[in-house]
PDB file of C-alpha atoms in Angstrom:
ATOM      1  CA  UNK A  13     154.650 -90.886  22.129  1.00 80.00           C
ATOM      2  CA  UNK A  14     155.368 -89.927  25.455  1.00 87.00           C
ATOM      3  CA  UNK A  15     151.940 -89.022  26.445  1.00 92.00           C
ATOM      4  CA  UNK A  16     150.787 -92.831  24.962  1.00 94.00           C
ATOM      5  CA  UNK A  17     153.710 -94.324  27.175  1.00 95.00           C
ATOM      6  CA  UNK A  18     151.458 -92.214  30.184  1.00 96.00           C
ATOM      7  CA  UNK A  19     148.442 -93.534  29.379  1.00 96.00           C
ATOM      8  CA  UNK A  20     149.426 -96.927  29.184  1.00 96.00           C
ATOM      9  CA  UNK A  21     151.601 -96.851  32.778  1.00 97.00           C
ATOM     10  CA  UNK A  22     148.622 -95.293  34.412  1.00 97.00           C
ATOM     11  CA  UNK A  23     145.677 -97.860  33.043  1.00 96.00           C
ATOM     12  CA  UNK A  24     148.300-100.616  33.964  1.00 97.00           C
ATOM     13  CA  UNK A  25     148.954 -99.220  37.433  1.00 96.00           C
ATOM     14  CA  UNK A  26     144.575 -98.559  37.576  1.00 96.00           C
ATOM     15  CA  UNK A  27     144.083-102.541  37.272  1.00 95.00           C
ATOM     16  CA  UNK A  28     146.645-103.794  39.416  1.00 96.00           C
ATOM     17  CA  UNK A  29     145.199-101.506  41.976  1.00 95.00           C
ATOM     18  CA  UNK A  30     141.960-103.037  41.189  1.00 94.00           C
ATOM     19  CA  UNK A  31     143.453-106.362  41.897  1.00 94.00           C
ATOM     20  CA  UNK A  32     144.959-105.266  45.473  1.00 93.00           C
ATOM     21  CA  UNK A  33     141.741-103.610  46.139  1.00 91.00           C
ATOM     22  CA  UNK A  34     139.571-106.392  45.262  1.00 89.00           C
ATOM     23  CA  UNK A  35     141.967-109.598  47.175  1.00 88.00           C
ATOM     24  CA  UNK A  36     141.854-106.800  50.654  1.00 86.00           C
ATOM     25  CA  UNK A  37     138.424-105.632  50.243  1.00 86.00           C
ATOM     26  CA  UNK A  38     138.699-102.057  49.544  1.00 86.00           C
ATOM     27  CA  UNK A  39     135.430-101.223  48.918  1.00 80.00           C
ATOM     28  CA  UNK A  40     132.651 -98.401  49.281  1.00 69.00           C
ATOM     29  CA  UNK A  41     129.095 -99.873  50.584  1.00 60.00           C
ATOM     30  CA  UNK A  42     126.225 -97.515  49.993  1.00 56.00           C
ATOM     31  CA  UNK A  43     124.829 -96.175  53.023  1.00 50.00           C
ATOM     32  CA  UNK A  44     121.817 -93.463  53.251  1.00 47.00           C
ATOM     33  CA  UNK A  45     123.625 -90.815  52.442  1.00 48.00           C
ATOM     34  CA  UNK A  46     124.951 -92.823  49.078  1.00 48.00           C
ATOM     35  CA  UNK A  47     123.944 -91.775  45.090  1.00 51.00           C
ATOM     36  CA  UNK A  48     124.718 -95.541  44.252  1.00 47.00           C
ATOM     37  CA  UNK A  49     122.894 -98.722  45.436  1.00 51.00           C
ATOM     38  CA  UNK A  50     125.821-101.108  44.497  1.00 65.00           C
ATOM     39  CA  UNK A  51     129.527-102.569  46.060  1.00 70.00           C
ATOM     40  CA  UNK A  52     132.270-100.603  44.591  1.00 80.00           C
ATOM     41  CA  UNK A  53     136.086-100.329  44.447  1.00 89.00           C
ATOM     42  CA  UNK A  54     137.489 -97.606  46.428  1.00 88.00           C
ATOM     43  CA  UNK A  55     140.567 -95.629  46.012  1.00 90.00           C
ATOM     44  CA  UNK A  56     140.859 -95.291  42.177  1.00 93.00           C
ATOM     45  CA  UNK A  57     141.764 -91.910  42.751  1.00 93.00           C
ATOM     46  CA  UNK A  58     145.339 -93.278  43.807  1.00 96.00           C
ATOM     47  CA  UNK A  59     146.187 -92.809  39.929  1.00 97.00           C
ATOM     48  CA  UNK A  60     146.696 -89.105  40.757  1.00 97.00           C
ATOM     49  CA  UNK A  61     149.913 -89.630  43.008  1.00 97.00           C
ATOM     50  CA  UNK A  62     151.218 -91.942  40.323  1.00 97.00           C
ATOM     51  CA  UNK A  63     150.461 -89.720  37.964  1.00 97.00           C
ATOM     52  CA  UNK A  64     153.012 -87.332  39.640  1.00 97.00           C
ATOM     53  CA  UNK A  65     155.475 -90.281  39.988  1.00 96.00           C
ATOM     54  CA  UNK A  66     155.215 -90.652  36.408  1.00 96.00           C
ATOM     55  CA  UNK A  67     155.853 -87.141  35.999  1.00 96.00           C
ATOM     56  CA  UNK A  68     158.689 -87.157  38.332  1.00 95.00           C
ATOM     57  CA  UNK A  69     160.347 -89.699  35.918  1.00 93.00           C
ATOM     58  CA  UNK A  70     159.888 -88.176  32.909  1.00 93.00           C
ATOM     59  CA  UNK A  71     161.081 -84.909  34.179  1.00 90.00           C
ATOM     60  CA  UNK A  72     163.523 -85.929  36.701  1.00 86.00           C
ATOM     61  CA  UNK A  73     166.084 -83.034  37.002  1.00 86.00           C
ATOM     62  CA  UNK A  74     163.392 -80.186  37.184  1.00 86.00           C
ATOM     63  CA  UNK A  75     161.567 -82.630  39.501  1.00 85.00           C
ATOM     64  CA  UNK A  76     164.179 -82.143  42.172  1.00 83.00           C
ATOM     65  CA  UNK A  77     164.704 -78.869  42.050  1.00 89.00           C
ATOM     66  CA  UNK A  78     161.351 -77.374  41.418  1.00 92.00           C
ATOM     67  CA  UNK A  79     158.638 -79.616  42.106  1.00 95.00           C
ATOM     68  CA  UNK A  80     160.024 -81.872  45.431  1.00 95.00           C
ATOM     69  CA  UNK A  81     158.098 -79.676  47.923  1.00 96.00           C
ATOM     70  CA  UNK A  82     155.015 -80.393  45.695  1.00 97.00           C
ATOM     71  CA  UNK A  83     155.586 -83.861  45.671  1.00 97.00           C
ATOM     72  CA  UNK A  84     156.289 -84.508  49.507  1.00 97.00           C
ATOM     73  CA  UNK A  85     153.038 -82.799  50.263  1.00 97.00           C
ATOM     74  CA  UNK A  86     150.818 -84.161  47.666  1.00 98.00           C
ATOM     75  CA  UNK A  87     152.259 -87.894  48.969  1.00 97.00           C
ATOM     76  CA  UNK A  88     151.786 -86.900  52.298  1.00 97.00           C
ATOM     77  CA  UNK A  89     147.694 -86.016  51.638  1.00 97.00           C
ATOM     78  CA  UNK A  90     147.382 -88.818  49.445  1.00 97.00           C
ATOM     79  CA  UNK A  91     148.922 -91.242  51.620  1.00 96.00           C
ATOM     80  CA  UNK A  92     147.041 -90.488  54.994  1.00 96.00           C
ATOM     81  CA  UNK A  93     143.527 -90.310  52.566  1.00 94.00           C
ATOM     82  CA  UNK A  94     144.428 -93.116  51.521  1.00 94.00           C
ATOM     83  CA  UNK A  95     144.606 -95.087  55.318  1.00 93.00           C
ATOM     84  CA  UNK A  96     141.234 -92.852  56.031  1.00 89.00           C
ATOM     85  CA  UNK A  97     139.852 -94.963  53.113  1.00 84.00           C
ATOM     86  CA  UNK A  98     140.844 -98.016  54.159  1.00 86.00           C
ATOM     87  CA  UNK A  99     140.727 -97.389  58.167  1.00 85.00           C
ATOM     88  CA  UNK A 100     138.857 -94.368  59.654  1.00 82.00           C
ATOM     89  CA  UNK A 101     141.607 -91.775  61.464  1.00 85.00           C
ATOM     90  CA  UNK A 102     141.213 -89.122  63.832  1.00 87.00           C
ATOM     91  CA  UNK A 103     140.765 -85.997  62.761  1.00 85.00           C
ATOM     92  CA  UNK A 104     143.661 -84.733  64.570  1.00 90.00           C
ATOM     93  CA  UNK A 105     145.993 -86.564  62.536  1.00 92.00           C
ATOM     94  CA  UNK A 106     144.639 -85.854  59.575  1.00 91.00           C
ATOM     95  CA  UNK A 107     144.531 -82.314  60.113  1.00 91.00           C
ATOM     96  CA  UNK A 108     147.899 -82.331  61.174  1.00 94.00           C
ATOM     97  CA  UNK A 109     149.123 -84.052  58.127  1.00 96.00           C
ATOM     98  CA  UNK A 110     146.533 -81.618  55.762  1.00 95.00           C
ATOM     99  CA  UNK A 111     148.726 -78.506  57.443  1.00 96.00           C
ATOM    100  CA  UNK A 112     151.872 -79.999  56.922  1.00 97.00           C
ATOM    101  CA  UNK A 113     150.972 -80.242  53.193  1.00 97.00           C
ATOM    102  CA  UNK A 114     149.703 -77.181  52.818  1.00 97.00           C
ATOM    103  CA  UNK A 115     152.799 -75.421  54.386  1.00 97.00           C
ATOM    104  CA  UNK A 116     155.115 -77.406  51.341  1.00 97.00           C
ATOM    105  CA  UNK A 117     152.429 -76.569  48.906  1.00 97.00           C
ATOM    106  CA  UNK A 118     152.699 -72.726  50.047  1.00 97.00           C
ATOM    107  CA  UNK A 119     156.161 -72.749  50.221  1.00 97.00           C
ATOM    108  CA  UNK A 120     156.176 -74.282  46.328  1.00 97.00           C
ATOM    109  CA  UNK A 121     154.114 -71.510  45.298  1.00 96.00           C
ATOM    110  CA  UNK A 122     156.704 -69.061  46.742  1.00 95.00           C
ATOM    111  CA  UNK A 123     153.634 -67.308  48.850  1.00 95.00           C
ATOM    112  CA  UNK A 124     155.851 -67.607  51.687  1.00 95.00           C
ATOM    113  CA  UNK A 125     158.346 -64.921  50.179  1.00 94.00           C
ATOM    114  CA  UNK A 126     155.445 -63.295  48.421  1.00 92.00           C
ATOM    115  CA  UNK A 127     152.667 -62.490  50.652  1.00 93.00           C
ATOM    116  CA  UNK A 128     153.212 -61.018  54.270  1.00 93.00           C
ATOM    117  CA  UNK A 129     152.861 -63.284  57.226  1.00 93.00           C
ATOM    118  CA  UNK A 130     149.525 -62.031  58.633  1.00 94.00           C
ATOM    119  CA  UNK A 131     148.400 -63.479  55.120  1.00 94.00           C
ATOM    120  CA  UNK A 132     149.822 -66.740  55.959  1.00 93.00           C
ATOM    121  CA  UNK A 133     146.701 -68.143  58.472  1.00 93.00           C
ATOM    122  CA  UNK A 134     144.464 -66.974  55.705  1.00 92.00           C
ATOM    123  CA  UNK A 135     145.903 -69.212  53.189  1.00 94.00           C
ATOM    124  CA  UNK A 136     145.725 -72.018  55.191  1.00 93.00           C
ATOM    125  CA  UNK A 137     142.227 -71.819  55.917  1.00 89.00           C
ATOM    126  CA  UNK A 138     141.460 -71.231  52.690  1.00 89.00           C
ATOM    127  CA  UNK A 139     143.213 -73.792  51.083  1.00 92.00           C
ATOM    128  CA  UNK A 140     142.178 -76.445  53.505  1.00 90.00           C
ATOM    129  CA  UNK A 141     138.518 -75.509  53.307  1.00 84.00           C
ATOM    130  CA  UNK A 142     138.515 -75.843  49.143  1.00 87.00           C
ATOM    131  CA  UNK A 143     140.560 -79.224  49.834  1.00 89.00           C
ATOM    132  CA  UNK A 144     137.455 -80.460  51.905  1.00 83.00           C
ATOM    133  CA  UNK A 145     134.686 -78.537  49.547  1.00 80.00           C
ATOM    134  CA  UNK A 146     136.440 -81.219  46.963  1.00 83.00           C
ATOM    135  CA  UNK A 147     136.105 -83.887  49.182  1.00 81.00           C
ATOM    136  CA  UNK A 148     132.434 -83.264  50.389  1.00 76.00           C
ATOM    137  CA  UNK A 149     131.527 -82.733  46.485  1.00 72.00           C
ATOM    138  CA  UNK A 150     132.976 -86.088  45.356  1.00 68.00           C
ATOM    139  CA  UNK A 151     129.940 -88.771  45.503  1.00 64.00           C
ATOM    140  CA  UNK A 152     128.306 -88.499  41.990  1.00 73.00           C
ATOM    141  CA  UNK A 153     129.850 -91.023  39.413  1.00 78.00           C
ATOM    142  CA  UNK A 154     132.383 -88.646  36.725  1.00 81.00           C
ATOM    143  CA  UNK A 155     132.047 -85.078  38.747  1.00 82.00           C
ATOM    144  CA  UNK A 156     135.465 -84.916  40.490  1.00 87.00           C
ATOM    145  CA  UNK A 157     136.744 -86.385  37.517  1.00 89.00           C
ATOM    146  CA  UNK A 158     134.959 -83.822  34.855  1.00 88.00           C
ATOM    147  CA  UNK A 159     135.127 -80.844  36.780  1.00 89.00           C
ATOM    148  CA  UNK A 160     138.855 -80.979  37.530  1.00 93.00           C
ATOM    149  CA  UNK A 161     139.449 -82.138  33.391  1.00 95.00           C
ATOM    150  CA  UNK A 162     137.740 -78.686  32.920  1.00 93.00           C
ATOM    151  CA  UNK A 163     139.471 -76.456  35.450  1.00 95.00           C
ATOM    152  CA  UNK A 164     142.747 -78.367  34.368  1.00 97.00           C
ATOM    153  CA  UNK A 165     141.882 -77.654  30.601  1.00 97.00           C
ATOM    154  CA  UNK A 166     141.124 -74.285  31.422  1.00 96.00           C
ATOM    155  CA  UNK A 167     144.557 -73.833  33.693  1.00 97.00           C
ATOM    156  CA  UNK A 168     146.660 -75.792  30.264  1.00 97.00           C
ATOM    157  CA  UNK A 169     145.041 -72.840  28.273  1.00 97.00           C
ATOM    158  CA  UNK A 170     145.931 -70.126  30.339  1.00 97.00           C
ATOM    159  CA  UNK A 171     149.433 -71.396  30.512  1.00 97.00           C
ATOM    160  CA  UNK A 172     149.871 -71.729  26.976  1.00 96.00           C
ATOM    161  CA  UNK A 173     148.133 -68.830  25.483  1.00 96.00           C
ATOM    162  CA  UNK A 174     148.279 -66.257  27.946  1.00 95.00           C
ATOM    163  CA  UNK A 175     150.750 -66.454  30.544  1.00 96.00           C
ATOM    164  CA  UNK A 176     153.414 -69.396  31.195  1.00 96.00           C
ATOM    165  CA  UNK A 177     153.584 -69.949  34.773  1.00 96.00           C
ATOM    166  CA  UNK A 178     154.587 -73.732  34.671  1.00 96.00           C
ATOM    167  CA  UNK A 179     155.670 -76.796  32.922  1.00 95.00           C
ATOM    168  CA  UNK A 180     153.119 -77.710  30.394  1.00 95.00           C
ATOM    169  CA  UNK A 181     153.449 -81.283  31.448  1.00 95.00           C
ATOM    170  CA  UNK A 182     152.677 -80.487  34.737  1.00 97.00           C
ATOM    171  CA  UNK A 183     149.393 -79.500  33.845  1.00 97.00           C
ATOM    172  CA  UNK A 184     149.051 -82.380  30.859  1.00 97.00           C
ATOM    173  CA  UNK A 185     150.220 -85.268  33.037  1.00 97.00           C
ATOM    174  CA  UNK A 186     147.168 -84.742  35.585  1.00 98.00           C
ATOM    175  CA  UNK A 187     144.698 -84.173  32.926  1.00 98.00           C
ATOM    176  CA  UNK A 188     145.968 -87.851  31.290  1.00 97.00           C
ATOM    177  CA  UNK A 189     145.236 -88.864  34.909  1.00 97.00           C
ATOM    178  CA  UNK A 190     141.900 -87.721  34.893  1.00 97.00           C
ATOM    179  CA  UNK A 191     140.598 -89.253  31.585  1.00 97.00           C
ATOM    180  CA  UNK A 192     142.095 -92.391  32.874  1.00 97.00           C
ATOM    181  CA  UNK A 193     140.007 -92.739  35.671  1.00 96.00           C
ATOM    182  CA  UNK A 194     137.284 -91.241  34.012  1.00 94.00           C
ATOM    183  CA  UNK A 195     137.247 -94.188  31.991  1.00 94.00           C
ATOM    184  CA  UNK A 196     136.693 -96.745  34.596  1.00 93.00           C
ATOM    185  CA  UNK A 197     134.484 -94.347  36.927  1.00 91.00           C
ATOM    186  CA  UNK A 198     132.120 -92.316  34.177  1.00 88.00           C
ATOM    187  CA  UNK A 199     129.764 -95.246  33.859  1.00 84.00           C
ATOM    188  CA  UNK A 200     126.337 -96.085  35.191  1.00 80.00           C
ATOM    189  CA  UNK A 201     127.894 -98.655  37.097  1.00 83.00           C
ATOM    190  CA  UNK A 202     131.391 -97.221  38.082  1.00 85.00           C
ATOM    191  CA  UNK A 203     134.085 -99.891  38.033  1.00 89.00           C
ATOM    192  CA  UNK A 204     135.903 -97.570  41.017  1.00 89.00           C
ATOM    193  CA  UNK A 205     134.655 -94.508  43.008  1.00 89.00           C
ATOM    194  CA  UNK A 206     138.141 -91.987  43.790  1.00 89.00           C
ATOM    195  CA  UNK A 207     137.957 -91.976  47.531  1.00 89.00           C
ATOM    196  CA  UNK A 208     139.495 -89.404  49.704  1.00 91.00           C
ATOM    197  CA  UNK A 209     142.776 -90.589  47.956  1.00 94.00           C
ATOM    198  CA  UNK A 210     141.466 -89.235  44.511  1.00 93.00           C
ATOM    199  CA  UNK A 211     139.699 -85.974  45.810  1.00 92.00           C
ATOM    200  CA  UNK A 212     142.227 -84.758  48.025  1.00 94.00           C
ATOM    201  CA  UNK A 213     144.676 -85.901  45.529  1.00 96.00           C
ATOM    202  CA  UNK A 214     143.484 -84.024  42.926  1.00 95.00           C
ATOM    203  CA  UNK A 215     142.189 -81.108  44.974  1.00 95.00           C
ATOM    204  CA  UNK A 216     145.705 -80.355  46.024  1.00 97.00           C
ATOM    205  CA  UNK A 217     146.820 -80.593  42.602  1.00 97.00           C
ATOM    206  CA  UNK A 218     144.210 -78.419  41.038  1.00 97.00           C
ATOM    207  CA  UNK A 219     144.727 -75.827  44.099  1.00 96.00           C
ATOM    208  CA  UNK A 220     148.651 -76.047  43.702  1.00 97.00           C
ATOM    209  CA  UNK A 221     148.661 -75.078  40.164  1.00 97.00           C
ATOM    210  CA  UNK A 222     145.876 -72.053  40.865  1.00 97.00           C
ATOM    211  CA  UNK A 223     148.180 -71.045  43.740  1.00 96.00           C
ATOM    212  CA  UNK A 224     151.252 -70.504  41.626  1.00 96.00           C
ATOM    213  CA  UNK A 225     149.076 -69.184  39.060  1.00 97.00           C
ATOM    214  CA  UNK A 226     147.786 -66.126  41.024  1.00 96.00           C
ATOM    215  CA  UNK A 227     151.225 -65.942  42.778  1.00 95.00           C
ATOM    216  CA  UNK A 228     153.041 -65.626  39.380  1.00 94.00           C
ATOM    217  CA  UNK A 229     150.772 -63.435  38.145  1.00 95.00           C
ATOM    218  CA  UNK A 230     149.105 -61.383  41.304  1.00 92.00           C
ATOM    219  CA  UNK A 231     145.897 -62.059  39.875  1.00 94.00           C
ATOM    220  CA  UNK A 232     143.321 -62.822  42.158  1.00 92.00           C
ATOM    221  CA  UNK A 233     140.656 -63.734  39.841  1.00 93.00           C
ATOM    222  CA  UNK A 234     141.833 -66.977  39.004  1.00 95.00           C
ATOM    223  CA  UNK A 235     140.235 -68.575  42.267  1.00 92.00           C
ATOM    224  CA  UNK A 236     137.190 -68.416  39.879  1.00 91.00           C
ATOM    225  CA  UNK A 237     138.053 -71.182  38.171  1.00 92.00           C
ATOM    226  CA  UNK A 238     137.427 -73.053  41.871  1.00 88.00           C
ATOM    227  CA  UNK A 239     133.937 -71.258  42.090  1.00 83.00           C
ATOM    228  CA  UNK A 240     131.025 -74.030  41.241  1.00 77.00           C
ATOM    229  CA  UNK A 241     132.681 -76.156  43.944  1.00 74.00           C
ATOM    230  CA  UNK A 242     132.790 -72.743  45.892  1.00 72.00           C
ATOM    231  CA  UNK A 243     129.501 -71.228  45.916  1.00 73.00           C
ATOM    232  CA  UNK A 244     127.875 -74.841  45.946  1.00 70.00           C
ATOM    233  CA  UNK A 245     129.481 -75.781  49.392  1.00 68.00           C
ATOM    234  CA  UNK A 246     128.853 -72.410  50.987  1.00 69.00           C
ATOM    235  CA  UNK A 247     124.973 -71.891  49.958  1.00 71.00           C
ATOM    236  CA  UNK A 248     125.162 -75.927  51.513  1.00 70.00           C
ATOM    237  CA  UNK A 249     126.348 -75.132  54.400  1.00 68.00           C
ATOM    238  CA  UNK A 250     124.465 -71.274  55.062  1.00 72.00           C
ATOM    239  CA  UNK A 251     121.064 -73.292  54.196  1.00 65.00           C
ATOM    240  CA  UNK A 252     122.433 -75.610  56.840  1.00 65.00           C
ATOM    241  CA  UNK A 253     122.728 -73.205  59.369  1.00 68.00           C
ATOM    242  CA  UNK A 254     119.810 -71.630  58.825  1.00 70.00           C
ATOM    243  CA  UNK A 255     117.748 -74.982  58.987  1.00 67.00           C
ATOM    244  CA  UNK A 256     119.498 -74.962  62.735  1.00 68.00           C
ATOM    245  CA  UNK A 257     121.688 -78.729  61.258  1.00 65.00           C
ATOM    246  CA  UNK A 258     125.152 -79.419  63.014  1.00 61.00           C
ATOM    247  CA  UNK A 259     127.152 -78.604  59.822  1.00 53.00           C
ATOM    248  CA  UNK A 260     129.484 -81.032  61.060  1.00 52.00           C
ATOM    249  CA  UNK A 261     127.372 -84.309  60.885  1.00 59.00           C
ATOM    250  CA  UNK A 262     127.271 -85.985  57.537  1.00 53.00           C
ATOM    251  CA  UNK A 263     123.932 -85.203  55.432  1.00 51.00           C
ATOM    252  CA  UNK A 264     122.803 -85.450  51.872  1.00 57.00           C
ATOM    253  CA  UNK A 265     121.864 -81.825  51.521  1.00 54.00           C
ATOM    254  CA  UNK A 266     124.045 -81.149  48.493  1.00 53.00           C
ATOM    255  CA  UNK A 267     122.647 -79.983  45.175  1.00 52.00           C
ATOM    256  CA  UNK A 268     123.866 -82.958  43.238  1.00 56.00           C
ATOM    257  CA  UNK A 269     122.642 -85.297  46.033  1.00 57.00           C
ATOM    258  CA  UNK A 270     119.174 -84.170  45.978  1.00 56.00           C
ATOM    259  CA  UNK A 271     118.966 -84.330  41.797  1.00 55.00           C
ATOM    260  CA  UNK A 272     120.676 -87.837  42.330  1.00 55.00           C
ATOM    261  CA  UNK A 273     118.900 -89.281  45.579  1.00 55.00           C
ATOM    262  CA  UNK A 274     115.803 -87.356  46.223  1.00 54.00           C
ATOM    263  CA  UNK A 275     114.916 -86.433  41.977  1.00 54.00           C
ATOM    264  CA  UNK A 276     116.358 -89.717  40.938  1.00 57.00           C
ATOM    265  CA  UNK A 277     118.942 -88.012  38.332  1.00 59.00           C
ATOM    266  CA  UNK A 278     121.456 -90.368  37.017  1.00 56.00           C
ATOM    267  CA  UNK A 279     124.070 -90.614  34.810  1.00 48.00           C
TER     268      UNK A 279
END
């Protein structure tokens, strides 16, 4: 019942955003770099954060006292993704808002107390690099959306049948999120794209719970389930480099964008 009562809050929250979006023109226009040739809704991915809302209000006491650090830095990525969506920032303040959540995300996961500091800088760049590889490999309708439902799945299996290193719900509620937007994005025409809102949101999610994962268990093998998005944007970027491309300037060089622009691969 209660994951019905989900459901229902988070397609009801999904169209009024739709509404907001449509009256201030929140919208993605295809450019060259684009897989889609049509005006669409941006910033569906804002049903992650509520998602967590949800699951702050369902859960309320073990909210506060386990999962607030979580929270504040998930709101804090979403939040600023969501202005970059809407109006572009400087990458100084985003960056400076991606670090702070990262440091509240670490400090969830107990790696502060866990690994030594010289480990610390490491973590950050890692974590911030796979929050971007999620980003850069969000532009195909359904593939944020599918891939995290997997690695979620997966994560939901793990903590069930093998080793119990969260709330179950924690894992469930995003997963509920993710079929919900699935629903109105996994479609030849997609009603809503997620926007940096949705793939950061998600990312951090997805990288929080693999976090406390391998810091719960001191397994480092679990970063495999992040490994198609891994391997994908590094063999990008080192075919980049050695085509002599600033690896900073936006391109459609991406596996899925050539099958989808250049092969004319669609879903």
């Amino acid at each position: 019942m209660e994951f019905a009562i989900v459901i229902i809050l988070l397609s009801v929250s999904l169209l009024v955003y739709f509404k907001i979006a449509d009256k201030y023109n929140i919208i993605d226009k295809p450019n060259h770099r684009s897989a889609h040739s049509q005006i669409t809704l941006r910033g569906g991915g804002i049903i992650f954060p509520i998602a967590f809302i949800i699951f702050c209000l369902f859960n309320l006491n073990e909210a506060i006292q386990d999962y607030w650090s979580f929270g504040l830095g998930l709101l804090a990525i979403c939040t600023i993704s969501f202005v970059d969506d809407v109006r572009t920032l400087s990458n100084k303040i985003r960056l400076s808002v991606h670090l702070i959540s990262v440091v509240l995300l670490l400090y969830f996961t107990g790696a502060f107390t866990l690994m030594p500091f010289w480990v610390w800088p490491i973590l950050f760049v890692i974590i911030i690099g796979t929050l971007n590889a999620y980003n850069f490999m969000d532009g195909i309708n359904g593939m944020t959306g599918v891939y995290s439902l997997v690695t979620l799945g997966s994560l939901a299996y793990i903590n069930k049948d093998i080793i119990q290193f969260t709330n179950e719900n924690f894992i469930l509620y995003p997963i509920l999120a993710c079929m919900v937007f699935l629903f109105f994005n996994f479609r030849k025409k997609a009603k809503c794209f997620a926007g940096d809102v949705g793939s950061m949101g998600i990312g951090f999610w997805v990288i929080g719970l693999i976090t406390l994962l391998i810091m719960r268990t001191e397994e480092y093998k679990y970063i495999l389930l992040l490994s198609i998005y891994g391997m994908e944007v590094v063999l990008t970027i080192t075919e980049r480099i050695l085509l002599k491309e600033n690896i900073f300037e936006a391109h459609r060089r991406h596996l899925y964008q050539l099958f989808a622009n250049e092969k004319k691969f669609h879903t």
